[in-house]
Short mmCIF file of C-alpha atoms in Angstrom, two decimals:
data_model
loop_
_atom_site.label_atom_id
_atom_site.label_comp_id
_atom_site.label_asym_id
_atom_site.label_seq_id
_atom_site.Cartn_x
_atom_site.Cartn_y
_atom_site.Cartn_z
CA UNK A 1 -24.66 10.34 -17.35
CA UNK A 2 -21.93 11.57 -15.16
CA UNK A 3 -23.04 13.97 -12.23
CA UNK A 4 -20.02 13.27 -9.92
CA UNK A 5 -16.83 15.28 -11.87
CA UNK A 6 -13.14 14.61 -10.67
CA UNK A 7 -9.44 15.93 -11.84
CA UNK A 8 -6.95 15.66 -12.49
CA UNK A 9 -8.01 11.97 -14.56
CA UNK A 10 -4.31 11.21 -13.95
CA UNK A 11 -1.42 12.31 -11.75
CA UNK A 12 2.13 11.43 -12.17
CA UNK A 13 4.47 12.48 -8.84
CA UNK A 14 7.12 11.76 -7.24
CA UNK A 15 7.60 10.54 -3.25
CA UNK A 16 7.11 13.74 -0.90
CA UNK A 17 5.52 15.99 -2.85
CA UNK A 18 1.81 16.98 -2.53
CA UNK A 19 -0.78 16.62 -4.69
CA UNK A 20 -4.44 17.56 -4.17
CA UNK A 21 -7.70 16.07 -5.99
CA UNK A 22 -11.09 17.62 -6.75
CA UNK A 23 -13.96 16.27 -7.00
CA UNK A 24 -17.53 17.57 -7.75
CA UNK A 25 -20.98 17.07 -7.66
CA UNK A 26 -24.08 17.99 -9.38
CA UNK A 27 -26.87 16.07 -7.97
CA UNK A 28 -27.71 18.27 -4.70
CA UNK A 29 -26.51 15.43 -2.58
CA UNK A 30 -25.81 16.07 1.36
CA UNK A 31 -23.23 13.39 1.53
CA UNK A 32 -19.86 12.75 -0.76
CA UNK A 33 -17.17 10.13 0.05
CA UNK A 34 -13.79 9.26 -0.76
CA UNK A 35 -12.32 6.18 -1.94
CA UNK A 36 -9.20 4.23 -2.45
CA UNK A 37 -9.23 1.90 -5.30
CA UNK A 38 -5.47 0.02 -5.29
CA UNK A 39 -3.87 -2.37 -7.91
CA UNK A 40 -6.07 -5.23 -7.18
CA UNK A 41 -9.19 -3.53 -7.44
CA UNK A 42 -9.43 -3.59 -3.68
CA UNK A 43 -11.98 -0.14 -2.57
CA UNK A 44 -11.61 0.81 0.82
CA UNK A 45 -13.30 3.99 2.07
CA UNK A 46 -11.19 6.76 3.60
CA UNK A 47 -13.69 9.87 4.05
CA UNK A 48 -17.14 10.89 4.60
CA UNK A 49 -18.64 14.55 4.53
CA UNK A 50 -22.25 15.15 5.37
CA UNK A 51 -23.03 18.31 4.44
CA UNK A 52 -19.37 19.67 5.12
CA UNK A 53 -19.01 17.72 8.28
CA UNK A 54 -16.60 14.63 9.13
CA UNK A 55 -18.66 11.54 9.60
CA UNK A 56 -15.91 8.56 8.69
CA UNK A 57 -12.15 8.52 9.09
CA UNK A 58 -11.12 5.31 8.19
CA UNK A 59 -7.63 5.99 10.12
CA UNK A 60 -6.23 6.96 7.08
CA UNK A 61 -2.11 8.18 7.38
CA UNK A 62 -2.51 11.67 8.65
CA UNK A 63 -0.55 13.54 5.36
CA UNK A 64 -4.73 12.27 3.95
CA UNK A 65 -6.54 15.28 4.55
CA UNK A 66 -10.11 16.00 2.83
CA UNK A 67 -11.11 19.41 1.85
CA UNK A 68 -14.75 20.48 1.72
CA UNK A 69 -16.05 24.09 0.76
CA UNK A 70 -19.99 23.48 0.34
CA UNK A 71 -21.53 19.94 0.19
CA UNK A 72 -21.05 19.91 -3.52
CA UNK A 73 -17.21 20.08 -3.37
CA UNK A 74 -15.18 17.21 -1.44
CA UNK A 75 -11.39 17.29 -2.28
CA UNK A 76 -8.63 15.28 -1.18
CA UNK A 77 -4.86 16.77 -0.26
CA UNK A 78 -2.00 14.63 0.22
CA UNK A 79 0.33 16.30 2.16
CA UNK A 80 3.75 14.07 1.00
CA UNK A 81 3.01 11.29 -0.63
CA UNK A 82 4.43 7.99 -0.43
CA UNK A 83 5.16 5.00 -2.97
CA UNK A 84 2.24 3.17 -1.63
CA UNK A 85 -0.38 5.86 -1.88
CA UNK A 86 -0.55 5.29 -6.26
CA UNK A 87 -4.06 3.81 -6.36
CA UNK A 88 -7.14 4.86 -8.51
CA UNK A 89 -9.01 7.70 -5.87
CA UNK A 90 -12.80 7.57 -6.35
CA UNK A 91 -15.19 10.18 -5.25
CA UNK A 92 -19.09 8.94 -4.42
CA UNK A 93 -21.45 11.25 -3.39
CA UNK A 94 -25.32 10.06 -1.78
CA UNK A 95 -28.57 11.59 -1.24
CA UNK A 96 -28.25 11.75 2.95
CA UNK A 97 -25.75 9.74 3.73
CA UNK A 98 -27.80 6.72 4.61
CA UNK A 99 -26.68 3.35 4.80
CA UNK A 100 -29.40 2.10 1.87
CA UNK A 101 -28.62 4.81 -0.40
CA UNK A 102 -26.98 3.91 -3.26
CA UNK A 103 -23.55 5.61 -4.28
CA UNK A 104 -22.60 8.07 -7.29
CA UNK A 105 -19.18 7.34 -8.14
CA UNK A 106 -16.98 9.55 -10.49
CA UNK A 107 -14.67 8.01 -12.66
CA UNK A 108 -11.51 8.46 -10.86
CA UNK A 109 -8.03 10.26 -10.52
CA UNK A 110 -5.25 7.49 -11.16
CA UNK A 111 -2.24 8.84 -8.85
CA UNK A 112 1.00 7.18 -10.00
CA UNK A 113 4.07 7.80 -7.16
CA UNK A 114 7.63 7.49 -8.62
CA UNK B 1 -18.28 -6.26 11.88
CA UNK B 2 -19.80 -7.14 8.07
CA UNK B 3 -17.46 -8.53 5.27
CA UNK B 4 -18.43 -9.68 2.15
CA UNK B 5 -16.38 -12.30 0.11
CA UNK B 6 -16.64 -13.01 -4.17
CA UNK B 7 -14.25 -15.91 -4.29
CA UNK B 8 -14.17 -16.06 -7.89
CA UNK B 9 -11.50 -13.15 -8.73
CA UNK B 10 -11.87 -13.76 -12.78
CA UNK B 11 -14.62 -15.43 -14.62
CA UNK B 12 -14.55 -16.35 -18.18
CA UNK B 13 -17.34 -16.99 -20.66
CA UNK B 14 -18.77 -16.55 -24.17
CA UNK B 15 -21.21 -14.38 -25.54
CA UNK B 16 -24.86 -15.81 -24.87
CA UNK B 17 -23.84 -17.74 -22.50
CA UNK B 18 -25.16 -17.67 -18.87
CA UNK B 19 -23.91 -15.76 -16.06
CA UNK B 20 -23.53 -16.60 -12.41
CA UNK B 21 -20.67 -14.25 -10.07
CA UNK B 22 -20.68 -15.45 -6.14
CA UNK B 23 -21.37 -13.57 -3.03
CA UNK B 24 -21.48 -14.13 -0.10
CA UNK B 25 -21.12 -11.78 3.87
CA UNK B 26 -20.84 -11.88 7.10
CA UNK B 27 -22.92 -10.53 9.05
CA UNK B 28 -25.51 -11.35 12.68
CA UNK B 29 -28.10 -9.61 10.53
CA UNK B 30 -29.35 -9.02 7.38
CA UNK B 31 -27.67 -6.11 5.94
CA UNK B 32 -28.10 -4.37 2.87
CA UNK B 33 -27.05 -5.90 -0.08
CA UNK B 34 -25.32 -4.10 -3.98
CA UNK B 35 -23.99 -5.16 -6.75
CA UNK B 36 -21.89 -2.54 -8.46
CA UNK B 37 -20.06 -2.61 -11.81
CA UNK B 38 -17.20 -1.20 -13.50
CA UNK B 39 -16.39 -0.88 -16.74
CA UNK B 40 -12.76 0.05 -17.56
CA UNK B 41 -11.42 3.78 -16.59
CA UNK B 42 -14.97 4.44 -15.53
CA UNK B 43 -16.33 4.56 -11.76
CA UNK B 44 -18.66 2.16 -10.02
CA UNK B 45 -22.50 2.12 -10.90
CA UNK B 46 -25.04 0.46 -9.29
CA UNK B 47 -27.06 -2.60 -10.99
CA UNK B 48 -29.22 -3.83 -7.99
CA UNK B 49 -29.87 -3.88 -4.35
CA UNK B 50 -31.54 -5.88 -1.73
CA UNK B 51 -32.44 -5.69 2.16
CA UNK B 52 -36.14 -7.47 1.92
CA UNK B 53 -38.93 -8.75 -0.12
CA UNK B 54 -38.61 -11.07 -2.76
CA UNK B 55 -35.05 -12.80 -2.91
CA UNK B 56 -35.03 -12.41 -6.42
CA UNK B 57 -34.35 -9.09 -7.69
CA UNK B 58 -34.01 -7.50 -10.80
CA UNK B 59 -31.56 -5.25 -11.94
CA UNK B 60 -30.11 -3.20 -14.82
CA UNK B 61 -29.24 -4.62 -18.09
CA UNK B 62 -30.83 -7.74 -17.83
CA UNK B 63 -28.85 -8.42 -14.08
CA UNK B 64 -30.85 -10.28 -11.37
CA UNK B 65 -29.40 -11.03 -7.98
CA UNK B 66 -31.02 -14.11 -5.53
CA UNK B 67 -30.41 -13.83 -1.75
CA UNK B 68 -29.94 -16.71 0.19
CA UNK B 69 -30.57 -15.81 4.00
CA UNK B 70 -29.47 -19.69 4.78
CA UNK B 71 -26.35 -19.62 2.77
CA UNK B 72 -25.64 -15.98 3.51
CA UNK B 73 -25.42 -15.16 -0.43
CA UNK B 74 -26.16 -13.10 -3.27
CA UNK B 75 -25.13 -14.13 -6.03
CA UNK B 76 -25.46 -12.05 -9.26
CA UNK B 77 -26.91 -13.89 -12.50
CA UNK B 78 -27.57 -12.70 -15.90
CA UNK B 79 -29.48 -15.18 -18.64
CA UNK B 80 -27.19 -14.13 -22.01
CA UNK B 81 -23.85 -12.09 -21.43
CA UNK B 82 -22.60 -9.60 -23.82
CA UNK B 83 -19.18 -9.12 -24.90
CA UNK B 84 -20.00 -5.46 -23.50
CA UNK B 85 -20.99 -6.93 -19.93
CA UNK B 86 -17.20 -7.46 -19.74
CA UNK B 87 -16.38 -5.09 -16.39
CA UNK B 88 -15.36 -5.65 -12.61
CA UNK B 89 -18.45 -6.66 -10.40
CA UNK B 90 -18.55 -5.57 -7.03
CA UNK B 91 -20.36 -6.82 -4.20
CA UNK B 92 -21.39 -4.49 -1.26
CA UNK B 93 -23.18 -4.45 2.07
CA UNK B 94 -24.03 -1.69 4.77
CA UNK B 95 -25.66 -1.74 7.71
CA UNK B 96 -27.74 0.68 9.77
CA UNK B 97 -25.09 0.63 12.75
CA UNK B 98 -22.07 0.77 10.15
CA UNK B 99 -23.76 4.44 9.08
CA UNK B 100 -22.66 5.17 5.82
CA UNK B 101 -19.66 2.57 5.54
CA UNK B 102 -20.01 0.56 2.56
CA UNK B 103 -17.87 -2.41 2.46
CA UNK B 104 -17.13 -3.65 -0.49
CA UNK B 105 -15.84 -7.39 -2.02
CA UNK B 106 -12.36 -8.15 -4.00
CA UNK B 107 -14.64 -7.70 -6.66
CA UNK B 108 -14.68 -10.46 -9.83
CA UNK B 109 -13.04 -9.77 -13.35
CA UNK B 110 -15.17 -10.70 -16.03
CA UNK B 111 -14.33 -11.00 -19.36
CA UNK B 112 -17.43 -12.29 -22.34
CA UNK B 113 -15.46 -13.52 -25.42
CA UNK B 114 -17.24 -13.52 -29.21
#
């Protein structure tokens, strides 16, 4: 059952505009995450909030900027996008953040750049 | 720095057949060790993880995984696949001085044909 709620599901856009992602979750978790998912199926981390605080920046292009109003909100802005930024964007959200927690993925926004 | 390699990127087999997707890290310790699947247009969900015990360990949906602390593996097995088994696998390790950094392999395509 899905407790970690994203949109848009898809985004079609095209080079220097700016888009922004939301994502959701319902499970009362301190810690949510983004991640980049590209056309190989490659997932690299770009973002970790605990509890609406910065704890990873995977030097991620600086138009990347997350967006956090409580811990159960973690949205991502692009600023001007770029052709290389279309990728799958997953949100994850864990109980504390811990490094044995298991993650809580949502099912994705596919961003398409034209 | 951890990485984790699956150097099978698609695996093929038929239904009731027997399962076996590689993995294996890097790492000067033991770190944690998941195995994450994901079905198509859906996000990742967990179906095991390891850091002690018993190297065999069982997961969701009939999945077991066997760590191999002298081969620095752990590989994912399943008995009998289902044509509905047919998803990306993900292998994943953390760390406790990575934080909450999950690195994650190329993942391996699997497809179970009737």
């Amino acid at each position: 059952e899905t407790a970690v709620f994203q949109t848009p599901n898809y985004h079609v856009t095209q080079v220097g505009n700016e888009v922004s992602f939301n994502c959701k979750q319902t499970l009362g978790h301190d810690t949510m995450y983004w991640y980049k998912q590209d056309s190989k199926k490659l997932l690299k981390i770009m973002f970790s909030y605990n509890n609406k605080q910065l704890i990873v920046n995977e030097t991620v292009p600086r138009r990347f900027s997350p967006q956090s109003s409580d811990k159960a909100h973690l949205n991502l802005r692009i600023k001007s996008v770029e052709p290389e930024d279309s990728a799958v964007y997953l949100c994850a959200s864990s109980p504390a953040g811990g490094f044995n927690e298991r993650l809580f993925f949502g099912h994705g926004t596919k961003l398409s750049v034209l | 720095a951890q990485s984790v390699t699956q150097p099978d990127a698609r695996v093929t087999v038929s239904e009731g057949a027997s399962l076996q997707l590689r993995c294996k890290y890097s790492s000067s310790v033991t770190p944690y060790l998941f195995w994450y699947v994901q079905y198509p247009r859906q996000g990742l969900q967990l179906l095991l993880k390891y850091y002690s015990g018993d190297p065999v360990v069982q997961g969701v949906n009939g999945f077991e995984a066997e760590f191999s602390k002298s081969n620095s593996s752990f590989h994912l097995r399943k008995a009998s696949v289902h044509w509905s088994d047919s998803a990306v696998y993900f292998c994943a390790v953390s760390m406790p001085s990575s934080g909450q950094k999950l690195v994650f392999g190329q993942g391996t395509i699997l497809k179970v044909y009737l």
